[in-house]
Coordinates of C-alpha atoms and ligand atoms in Angstrom, one line a residue:
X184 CA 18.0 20.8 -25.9
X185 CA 20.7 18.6 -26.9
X186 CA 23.0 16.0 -25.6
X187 CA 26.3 13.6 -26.5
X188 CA 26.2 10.6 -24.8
X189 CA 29.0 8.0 -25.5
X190 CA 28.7 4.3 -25.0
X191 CA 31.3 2.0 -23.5
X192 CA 30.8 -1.0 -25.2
X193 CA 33.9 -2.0 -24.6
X194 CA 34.3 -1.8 -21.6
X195 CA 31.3 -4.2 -20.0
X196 CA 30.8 -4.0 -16.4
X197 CA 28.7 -6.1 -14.3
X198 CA 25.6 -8.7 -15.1
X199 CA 22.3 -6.7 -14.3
X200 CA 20.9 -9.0 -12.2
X201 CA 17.1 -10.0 -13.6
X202 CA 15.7 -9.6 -10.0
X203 CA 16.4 -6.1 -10.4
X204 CA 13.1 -6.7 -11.8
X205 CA 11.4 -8.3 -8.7
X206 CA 8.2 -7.3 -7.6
X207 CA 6.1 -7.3 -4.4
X208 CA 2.9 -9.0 -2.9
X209 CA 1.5 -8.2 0.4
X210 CA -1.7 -9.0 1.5
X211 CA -2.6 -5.2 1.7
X212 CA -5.5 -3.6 0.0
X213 CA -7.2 -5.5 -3.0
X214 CA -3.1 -6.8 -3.5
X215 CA -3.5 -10.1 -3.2
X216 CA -7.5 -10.6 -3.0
X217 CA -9.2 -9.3 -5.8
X218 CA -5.9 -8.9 -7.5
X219 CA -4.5 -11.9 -8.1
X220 CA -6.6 -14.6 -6.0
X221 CA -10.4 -14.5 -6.7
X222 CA -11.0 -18.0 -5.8
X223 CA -11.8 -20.8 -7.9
X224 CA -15.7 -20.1 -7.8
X225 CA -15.1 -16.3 -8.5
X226 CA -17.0 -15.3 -11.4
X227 CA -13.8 -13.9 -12.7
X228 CA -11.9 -15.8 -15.4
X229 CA -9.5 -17.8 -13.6
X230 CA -7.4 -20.7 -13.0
X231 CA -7.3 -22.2 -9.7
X232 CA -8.5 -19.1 -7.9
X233 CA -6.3 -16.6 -9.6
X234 CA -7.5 -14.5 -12.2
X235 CA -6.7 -15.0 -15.2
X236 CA -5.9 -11.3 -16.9
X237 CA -3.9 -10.8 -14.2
X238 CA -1.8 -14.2 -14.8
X239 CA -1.5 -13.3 -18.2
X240 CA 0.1 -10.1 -18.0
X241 CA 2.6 -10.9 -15.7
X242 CA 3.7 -13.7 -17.5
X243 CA 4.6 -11.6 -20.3
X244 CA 6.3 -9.2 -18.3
X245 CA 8.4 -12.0 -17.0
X246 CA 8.7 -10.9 -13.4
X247 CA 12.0 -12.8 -12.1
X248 CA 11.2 -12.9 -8.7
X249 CA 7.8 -11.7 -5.8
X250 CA 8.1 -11.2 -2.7
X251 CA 5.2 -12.2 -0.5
X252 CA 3.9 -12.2 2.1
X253 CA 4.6 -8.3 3.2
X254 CA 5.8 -6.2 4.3
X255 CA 4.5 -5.1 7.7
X256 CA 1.5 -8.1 7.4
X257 CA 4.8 -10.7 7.6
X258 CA 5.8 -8.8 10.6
X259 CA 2.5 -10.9 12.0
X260 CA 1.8 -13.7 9.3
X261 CA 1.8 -17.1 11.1
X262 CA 2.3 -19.2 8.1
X263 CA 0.3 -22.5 9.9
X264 CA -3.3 -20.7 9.9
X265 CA -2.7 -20.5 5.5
X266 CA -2.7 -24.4 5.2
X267 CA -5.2 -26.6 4.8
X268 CA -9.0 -26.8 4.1
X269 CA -9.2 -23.3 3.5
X270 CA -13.0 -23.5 4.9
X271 CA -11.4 -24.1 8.0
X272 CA -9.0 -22.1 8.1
X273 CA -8.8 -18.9 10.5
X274 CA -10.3 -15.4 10.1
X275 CA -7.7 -12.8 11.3
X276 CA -7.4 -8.6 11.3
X277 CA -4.9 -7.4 9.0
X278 CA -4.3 -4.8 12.1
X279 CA -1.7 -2.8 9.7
X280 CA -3.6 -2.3 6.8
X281 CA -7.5 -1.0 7.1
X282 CA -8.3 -3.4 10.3
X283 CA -9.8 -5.6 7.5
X284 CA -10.6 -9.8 8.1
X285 CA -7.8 -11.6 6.4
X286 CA -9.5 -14.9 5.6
X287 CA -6.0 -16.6 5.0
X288 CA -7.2 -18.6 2.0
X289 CA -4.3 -17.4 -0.2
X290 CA -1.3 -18.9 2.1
X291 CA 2.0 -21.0 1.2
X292 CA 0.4 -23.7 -1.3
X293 CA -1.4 -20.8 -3.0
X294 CA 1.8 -18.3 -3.1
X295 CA 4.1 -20.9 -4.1
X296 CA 1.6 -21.8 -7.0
X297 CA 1.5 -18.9 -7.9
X298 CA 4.9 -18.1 -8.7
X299 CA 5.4 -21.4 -10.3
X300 CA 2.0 -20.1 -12.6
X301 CA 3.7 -16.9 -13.2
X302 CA 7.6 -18.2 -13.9
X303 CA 8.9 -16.3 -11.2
X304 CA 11.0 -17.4 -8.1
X305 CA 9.2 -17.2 -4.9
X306 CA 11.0 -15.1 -2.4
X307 CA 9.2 -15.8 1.4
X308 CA 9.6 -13.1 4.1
X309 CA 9.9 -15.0 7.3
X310 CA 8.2 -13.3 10.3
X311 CA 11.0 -12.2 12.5
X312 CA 8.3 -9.2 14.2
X313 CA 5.6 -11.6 16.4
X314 CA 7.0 -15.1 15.4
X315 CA 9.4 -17.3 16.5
X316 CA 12.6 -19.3 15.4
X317 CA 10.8 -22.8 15.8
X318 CA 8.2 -21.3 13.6
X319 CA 10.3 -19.8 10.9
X320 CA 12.4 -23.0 10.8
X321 CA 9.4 -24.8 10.6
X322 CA 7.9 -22.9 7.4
X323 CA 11.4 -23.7 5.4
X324 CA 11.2 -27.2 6.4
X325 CA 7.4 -27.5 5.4
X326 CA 8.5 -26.0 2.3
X327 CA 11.3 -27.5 1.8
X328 CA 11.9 -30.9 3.0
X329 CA 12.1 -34.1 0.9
X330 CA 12.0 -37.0 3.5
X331 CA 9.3 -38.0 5.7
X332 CA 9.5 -35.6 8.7
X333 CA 6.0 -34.8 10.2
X334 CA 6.1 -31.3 7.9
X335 CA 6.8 -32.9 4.8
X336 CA 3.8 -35.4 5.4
X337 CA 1.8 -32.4 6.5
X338 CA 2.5 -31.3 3.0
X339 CA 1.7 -33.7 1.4
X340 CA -1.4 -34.0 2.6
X341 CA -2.3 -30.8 2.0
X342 CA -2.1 -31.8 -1.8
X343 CA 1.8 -30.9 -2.6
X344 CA 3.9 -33.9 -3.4
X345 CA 7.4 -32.5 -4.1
X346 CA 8.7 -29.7 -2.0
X347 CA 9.4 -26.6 -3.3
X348 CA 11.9 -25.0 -5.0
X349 CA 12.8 -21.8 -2.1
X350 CA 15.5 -19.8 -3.7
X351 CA 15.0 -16.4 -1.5
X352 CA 14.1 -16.4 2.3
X353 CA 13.7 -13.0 3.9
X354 CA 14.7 -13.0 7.9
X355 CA 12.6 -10.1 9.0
X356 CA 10.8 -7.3 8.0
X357 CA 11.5 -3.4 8.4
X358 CA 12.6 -4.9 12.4
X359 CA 13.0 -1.0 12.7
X360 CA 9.8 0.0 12.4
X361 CA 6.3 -2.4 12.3
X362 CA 8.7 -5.5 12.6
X363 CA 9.4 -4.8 16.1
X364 CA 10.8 -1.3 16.9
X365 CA 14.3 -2.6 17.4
X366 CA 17.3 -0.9 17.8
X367 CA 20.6 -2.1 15.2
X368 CA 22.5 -3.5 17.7
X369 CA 19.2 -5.7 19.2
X370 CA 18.4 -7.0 15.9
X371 CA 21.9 -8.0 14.8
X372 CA 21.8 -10.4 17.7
X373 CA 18.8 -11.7 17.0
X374 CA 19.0 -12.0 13.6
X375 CA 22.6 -14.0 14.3
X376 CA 19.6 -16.0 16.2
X377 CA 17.3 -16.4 14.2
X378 CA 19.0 -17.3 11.2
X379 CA 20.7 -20.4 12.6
X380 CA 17.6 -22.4 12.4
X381 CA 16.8 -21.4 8.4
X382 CA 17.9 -25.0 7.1
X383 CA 17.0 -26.6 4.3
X384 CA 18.4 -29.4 2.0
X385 CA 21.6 -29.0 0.7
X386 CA 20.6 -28.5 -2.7
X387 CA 17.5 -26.2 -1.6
X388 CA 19.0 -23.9 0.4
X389 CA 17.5 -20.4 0.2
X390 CA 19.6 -17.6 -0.1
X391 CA 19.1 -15.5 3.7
X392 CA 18.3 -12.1 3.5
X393 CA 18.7 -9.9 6.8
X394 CA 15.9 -6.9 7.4
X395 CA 18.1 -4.2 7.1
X396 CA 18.1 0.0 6.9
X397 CA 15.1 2.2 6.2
X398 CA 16.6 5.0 3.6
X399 CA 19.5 7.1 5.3
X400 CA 20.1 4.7 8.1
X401 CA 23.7 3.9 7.9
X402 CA 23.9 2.9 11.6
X403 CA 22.0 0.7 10.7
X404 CA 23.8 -1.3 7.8
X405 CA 27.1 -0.6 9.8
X406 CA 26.0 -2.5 12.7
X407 CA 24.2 -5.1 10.8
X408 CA 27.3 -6.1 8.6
X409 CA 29.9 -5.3 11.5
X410 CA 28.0 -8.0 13.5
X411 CA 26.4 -10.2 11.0
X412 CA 28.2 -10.1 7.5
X413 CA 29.1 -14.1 7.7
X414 CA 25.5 -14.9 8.2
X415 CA 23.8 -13.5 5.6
X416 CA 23.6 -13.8 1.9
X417 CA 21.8 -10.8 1.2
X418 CA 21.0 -7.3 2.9
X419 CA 17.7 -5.5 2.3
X420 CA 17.2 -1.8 2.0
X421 CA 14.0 0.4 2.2
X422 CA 13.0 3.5 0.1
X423 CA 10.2 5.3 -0.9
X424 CA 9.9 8.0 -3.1
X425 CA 7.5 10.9 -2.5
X426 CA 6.8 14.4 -4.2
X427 CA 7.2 16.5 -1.0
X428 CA 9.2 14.0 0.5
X429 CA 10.3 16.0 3.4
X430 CA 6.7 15.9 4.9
X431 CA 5.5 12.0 5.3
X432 CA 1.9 13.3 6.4
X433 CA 1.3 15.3 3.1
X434 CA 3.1 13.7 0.4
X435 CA 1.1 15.0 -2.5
X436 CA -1.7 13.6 -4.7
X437 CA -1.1 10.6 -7.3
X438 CA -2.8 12.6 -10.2
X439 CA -3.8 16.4 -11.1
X440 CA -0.3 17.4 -9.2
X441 CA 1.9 20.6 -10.5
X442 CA 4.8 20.8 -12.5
X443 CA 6.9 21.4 -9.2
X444 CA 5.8 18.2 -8.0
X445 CA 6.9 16.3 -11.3
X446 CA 10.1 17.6 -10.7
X447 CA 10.5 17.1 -6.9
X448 CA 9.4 13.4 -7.4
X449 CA 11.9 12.7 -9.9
X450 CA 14.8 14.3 -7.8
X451 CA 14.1 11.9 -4.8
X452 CA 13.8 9.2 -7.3
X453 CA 17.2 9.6 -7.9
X454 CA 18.5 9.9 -4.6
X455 CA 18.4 6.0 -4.6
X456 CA 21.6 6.7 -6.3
X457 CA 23.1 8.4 -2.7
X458 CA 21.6 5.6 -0.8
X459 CA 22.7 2.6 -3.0
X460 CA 26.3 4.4 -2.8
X461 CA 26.6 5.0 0.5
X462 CA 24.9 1.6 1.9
X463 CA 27.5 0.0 -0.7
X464 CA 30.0 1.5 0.3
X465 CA 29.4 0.5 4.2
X466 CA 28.8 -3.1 3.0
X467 CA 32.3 -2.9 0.5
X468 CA 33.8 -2.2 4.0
X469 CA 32.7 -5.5 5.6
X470 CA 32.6 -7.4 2.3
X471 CA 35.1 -6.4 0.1
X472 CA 34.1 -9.7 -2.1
X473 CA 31.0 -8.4 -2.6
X474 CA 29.6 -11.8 -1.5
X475 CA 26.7 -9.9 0.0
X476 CA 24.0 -9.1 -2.6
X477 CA 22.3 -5.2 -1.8
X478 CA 18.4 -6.2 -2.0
X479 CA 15.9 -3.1 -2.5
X480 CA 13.3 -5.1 -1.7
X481 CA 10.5 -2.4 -1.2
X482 CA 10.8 0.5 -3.9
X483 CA 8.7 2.7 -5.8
X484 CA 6.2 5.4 -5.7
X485 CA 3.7 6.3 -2.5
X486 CA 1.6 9.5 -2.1
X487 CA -1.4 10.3 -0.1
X488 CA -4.0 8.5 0.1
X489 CA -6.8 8.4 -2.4
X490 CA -10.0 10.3 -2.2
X491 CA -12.7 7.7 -1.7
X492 CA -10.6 5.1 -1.0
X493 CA -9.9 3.4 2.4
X494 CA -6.5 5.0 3.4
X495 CA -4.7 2.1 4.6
X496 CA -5.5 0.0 1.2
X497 CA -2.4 2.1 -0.5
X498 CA -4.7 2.4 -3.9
X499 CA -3.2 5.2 -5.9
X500 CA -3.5 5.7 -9.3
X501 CA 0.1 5.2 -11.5
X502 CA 0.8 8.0 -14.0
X503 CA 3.4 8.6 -16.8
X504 CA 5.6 10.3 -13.5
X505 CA 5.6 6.8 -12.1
X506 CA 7.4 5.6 -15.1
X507 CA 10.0 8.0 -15.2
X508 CA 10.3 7.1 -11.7
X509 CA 10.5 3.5 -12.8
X510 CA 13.4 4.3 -15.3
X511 CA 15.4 6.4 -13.5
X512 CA 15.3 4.1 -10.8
X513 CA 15.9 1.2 -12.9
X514 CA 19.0 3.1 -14.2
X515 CA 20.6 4.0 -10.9
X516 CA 20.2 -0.5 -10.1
X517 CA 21.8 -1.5 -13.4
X518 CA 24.9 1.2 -12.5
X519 CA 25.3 -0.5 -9.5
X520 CA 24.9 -3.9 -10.6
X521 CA 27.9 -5.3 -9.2
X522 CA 26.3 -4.3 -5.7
X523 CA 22.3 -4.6 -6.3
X524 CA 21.5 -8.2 -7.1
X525 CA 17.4 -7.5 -6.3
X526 CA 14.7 -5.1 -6.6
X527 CA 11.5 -5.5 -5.8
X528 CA 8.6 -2.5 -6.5
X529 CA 5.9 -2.0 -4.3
X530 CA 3.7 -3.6 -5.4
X531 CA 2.6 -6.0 -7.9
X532 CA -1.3 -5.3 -7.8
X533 CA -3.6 -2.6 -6.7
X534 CA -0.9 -1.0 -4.2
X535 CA 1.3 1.5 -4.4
X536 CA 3.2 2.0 -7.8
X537 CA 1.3 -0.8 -8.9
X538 CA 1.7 -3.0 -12.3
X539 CA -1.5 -3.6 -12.8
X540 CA -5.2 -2.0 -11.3
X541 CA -8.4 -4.0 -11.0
X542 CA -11.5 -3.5 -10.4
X543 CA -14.0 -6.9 -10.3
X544 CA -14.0 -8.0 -13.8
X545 CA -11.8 -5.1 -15.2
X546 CA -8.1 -5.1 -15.5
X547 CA -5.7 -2.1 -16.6
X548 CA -1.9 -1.9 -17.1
X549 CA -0.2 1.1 -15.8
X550 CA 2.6 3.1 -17.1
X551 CA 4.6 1.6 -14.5
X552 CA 3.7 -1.7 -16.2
X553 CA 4.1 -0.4 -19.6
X554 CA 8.1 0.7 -18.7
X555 CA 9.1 -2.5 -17.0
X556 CA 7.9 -4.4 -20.0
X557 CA 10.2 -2.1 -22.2
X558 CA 12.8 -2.7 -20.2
X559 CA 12.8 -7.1 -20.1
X560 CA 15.9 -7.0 -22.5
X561 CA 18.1 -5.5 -19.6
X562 CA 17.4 -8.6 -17.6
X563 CA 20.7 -10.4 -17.1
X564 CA 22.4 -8.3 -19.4
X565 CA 25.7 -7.2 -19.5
X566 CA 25.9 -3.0 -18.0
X567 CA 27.9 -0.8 -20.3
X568 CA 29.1 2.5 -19.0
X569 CA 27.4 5.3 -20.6
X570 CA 29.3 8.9 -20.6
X571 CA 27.4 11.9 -20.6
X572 CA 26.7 15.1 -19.3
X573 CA 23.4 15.8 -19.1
X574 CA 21.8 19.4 -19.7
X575 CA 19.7 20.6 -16.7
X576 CA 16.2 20.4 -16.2
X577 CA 15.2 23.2 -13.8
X578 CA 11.8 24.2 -11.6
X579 CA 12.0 26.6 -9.1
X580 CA 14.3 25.8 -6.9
X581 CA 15.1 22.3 -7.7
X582 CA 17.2 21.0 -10.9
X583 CA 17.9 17.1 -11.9
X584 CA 19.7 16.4 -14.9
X585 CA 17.4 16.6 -17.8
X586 CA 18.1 13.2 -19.5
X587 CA 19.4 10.2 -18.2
X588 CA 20.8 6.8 -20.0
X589 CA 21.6 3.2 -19.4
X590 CA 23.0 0.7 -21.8
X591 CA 23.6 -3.0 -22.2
X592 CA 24.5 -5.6 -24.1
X593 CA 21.6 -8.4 -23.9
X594 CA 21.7 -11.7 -23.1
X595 CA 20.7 -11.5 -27.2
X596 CA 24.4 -10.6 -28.0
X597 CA 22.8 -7.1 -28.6
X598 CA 23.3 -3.5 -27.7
X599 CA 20.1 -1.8 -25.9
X600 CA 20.4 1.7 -24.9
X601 CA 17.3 3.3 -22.3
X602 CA 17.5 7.4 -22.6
X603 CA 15.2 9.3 -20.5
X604 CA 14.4 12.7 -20.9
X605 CA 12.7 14.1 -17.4
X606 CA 12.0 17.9 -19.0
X607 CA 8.5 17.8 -19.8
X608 CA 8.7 21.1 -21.7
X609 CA 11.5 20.8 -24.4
X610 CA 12.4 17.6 -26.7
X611 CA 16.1 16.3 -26.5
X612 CA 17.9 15.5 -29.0
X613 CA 20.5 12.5 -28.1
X614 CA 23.5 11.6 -30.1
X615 CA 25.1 8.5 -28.8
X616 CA 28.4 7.1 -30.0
X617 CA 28.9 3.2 -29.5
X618 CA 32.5 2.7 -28.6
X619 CA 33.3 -0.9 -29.2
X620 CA 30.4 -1.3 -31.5
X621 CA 29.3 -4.4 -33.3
X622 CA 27.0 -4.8 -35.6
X623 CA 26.3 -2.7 -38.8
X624 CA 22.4 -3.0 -38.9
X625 CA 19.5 -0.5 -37.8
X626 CA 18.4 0.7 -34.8
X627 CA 14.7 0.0 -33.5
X628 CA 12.9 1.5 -30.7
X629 CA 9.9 2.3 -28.3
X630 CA 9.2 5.4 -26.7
X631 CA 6.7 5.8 -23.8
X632 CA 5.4 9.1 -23.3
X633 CA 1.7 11.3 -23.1
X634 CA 0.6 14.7 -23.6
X635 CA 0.1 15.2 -19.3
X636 CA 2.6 14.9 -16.7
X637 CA -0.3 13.1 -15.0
X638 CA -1.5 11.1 -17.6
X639 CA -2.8 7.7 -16.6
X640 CA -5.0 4.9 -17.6
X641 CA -8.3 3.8 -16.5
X642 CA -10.4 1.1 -17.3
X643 CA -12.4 3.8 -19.5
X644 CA -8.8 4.4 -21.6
X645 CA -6.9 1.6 -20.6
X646 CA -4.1 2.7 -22.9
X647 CA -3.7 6.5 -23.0
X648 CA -0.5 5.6 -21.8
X649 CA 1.6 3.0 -24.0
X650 CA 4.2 2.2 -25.9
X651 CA 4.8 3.3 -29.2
X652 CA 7.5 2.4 -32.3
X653 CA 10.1 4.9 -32.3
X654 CA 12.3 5.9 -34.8
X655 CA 16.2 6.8 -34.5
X656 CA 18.9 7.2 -37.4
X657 CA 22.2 5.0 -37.2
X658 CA 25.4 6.6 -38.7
X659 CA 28.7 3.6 -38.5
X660 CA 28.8 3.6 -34.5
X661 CA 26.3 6.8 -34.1
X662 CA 22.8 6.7 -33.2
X663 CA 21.0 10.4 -33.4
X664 CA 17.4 10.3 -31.5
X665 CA 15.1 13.4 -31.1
X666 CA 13.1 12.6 -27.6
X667 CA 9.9 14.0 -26.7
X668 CA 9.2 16.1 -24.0
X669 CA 8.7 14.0 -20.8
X670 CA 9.4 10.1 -22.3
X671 CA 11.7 7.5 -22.5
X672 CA 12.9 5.4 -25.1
X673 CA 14.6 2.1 -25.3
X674 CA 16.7 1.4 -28.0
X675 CA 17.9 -1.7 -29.6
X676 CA 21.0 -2.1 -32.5
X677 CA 20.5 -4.5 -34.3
Ligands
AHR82 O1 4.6 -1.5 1.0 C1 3.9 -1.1 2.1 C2 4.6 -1.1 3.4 O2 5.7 -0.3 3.4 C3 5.2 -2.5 3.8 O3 4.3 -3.3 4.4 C4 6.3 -2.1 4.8 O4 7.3 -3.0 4.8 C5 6.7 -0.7 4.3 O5 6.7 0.2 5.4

């Protein structure tokens, strides 16, 4: 199959935010214990209780931003019982995920650490489900303050001199669902509420993000910016995508799945596309400035649970459907960058479309991993339309378009061009015309793909699925490249 794609470079859009590229950490599952925090006594190479592999590999992915602490576990996180001695501090159920203790040793001091550790900004979910105003305004101020209030000292004395930097604070969690079963019009008053008391020094003050619409709720967003537009700085969005989407109890196996369900994965991937428009366009309504950033702050893949595994620890293994997943949705952010200003997959470690896997002493990066990694020179780059029309990719009953393509000019002055081609049974070739080009020199490239629609790595073949160097021919303001069946390529002119 073949394709003519043409390049706008000429016509630059927005900046692609680089917390498009955000990730999330809930205490769910081996997410946060075992995955990142092992404890300084932990066997397990590691730096102040967080392992070190782990460390390592997200540093070079350079994640912008994590979320933390969930999720539905923020819904009943009471951020004073993670401070302190950790001996002493309290054991509780994680009632959402697999009744497990939750020992609370990895709390504010830890997460905050963390992302400092990693380079990321820390973005703090407040609990909006089972907590309290007093208590959320507390947590900013404990984090926040630089005087001598009782919470700074508290601080302090728990070993952090300098407050921290708090960039992102989340003002509820899915209040729809485990965050209190609220109706829109409820939770716009009380998030008008509880929002009031978020305060933090002037020059410290976290952007407020408002627990907003599970997927196709557009009540929801319509109520939520009708009522509370003025009093928030950001808007969150929920979406998962799943193989047989329409049935949440039988969403279809992580690995060893059919062709049909490659295909019906990647065609609710892209639906994010309907739901990032149509949300938008809601919030365009109420915010024609577009002062109001779009946060997909949970994304990504989630099918049934794993044989062997406890079902409410999310574990599910990430194949090379997962990154096509990751690209396309990736793709449908950076065309709607004037709109989405954060992203953040679910989740970092261990969960869901996860980064990374562990297991004790062993570490493996995922496809999922491998993709994001391609894509770091889109961060903060400037979008450039791309023109196409793609071929068609068909199944049975369902068709997506069979390649896909975003471009941007890096913050490196140059041109990088992503082309995915979904068809795992015919190559593509892809001419692509620069309009506006600059630059005379080659082209370089990666390509991630594997001979399975399923194909995965384990801690046996940690890299059956990786990047590879990929070759392309430039002609003047022409780049021809011949795709492989089921992979994507990111493309650099240099
Ligand atoms: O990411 C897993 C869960 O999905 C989160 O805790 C919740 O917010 C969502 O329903």
């Amino acid at each position: 199959m073949s394709a003519s794609v043409t390049i706008r470079a000429d016509q630059p859009g927005a900046t692609i935010s680089r917390n498009i590229y955000g990730q999330f950490a809930e205490h769910l599952g081996a997410g946060i214990y075992e995955g990142i925090w092992v404890g300084e006594d932990s066997k397990i190479p590691n730096t102040r209780g967080y392992r070190n592999d782990v460390v390592d590999a997200l540093k070079k992915l350079k994640v912008p931003v994590v979320r933390w602490p969930g999720g539905c576990f923020a819904d009943e996180y009471h951020w004073r019982e993670g401070i302190g001695p950790r001996e002493q501090r309290p054991i509780k159920v994680n009632t959402h995920w697999g009744g497990v203790e939750e020992p609370n040793s990895f709390g504010t001091h830890e997460f905050l650490d963390f992302a400092e550790l990693i380079g990321a900004d820390p973005y703090v979910s407040g609990n909006a489900g089972s907590g309290t105003a007093q208590e959320m305004a507390d947590w900013v101020e404990y984090i926040t303050a630089d005087n001598n209030s009782s919470l700074a000292q508290l601080r302090r004395k728990n070993g952090r001199e300098k407050p921290w930097k708090l960039p992102f604070f989340g003002v509820g969690n899915e209040t729809w669902g485990c965050g209190g079963n609220m109706r829109a019009e409820y939770w716009a008053d009380l998030y008008r509420h509880m929002q009031t008391f978020v305060k933090a020094p002037r020059d410290n003050r976290p952007l407020k993000i408002a627990s907003g619409a599970n997927e196709a709720d557009y009540h929801w967003t319509e109520v939520m910016l009708a009522q509370a537009s003025k009093l928030m700085d950001a808007y969150s969005i929920h979406f998962y995508t799943r193989p047989r989407h329409e049935k949440w109890m039988d969403k279809g196996p992580g690995i060893g799945f059919p062709e049909s369900e490659w295909i019906s994965t990647l065609d609710h991937a892209l639906y994010m596309d309907e739901l990032v428009t149509k949300h938008s366009a809601i919030m365009d309504k109420h915010d024609p400035e577009k002062r109001v950033g779009l946060f997909v702050d949970e994304w990504g893949t989630w099918y049934d649970p794993t044989a062997g595994r406890e079902p409410g620890f999310l574990w599910q293994q990430n194949t090379l459907r997962d990154a096509h997943v990751a690209a396309l949705t990736l793709n449908v952010f950076h065309r709607h960058a004037d709109r989405v200003k954060m992203a953040n997959i679910a989740q970092m470690v261990n969960v869901l479309q996860a980064m990374i896997l562990t297991d004790k002493e062993k570490m493996v990066l995922t496809p999922t991993y491998h993709l994001f990694e391609m894509y770091i020179p889109f961060q903060d780059a400037t979008f450039l339309p791309a023109e196409f029309k793609a071929p068609e990719y068909r199944k049975g009953d369902l068709a997506v378009p069979a390649v896909d393509v975003s471009a941007a000019r890096g913050k490196d002055g140059k041109i990088h061009i992503a082309l995915v081609n979904t068809d795992p049974n015919r190559g593509a070739t892809i001419t692509t015309k620069i309009a506006g080009a600059t630059g005379k020199g080659g082209v370089t490239g990666r390509v991630l793909t594997a001979a399975t629609i399923d194909a995965h790595n384990t801690f046996d073949k940690p890299n059956a699925v990786q990047p590879a160097a990929f070759k392309a021919q430039r002609k003047g303001d022409e780049v021809i490249a011949n795709l492989p069946a089921k992979s994507v390529v990111v493309l650099t002119l240099e």
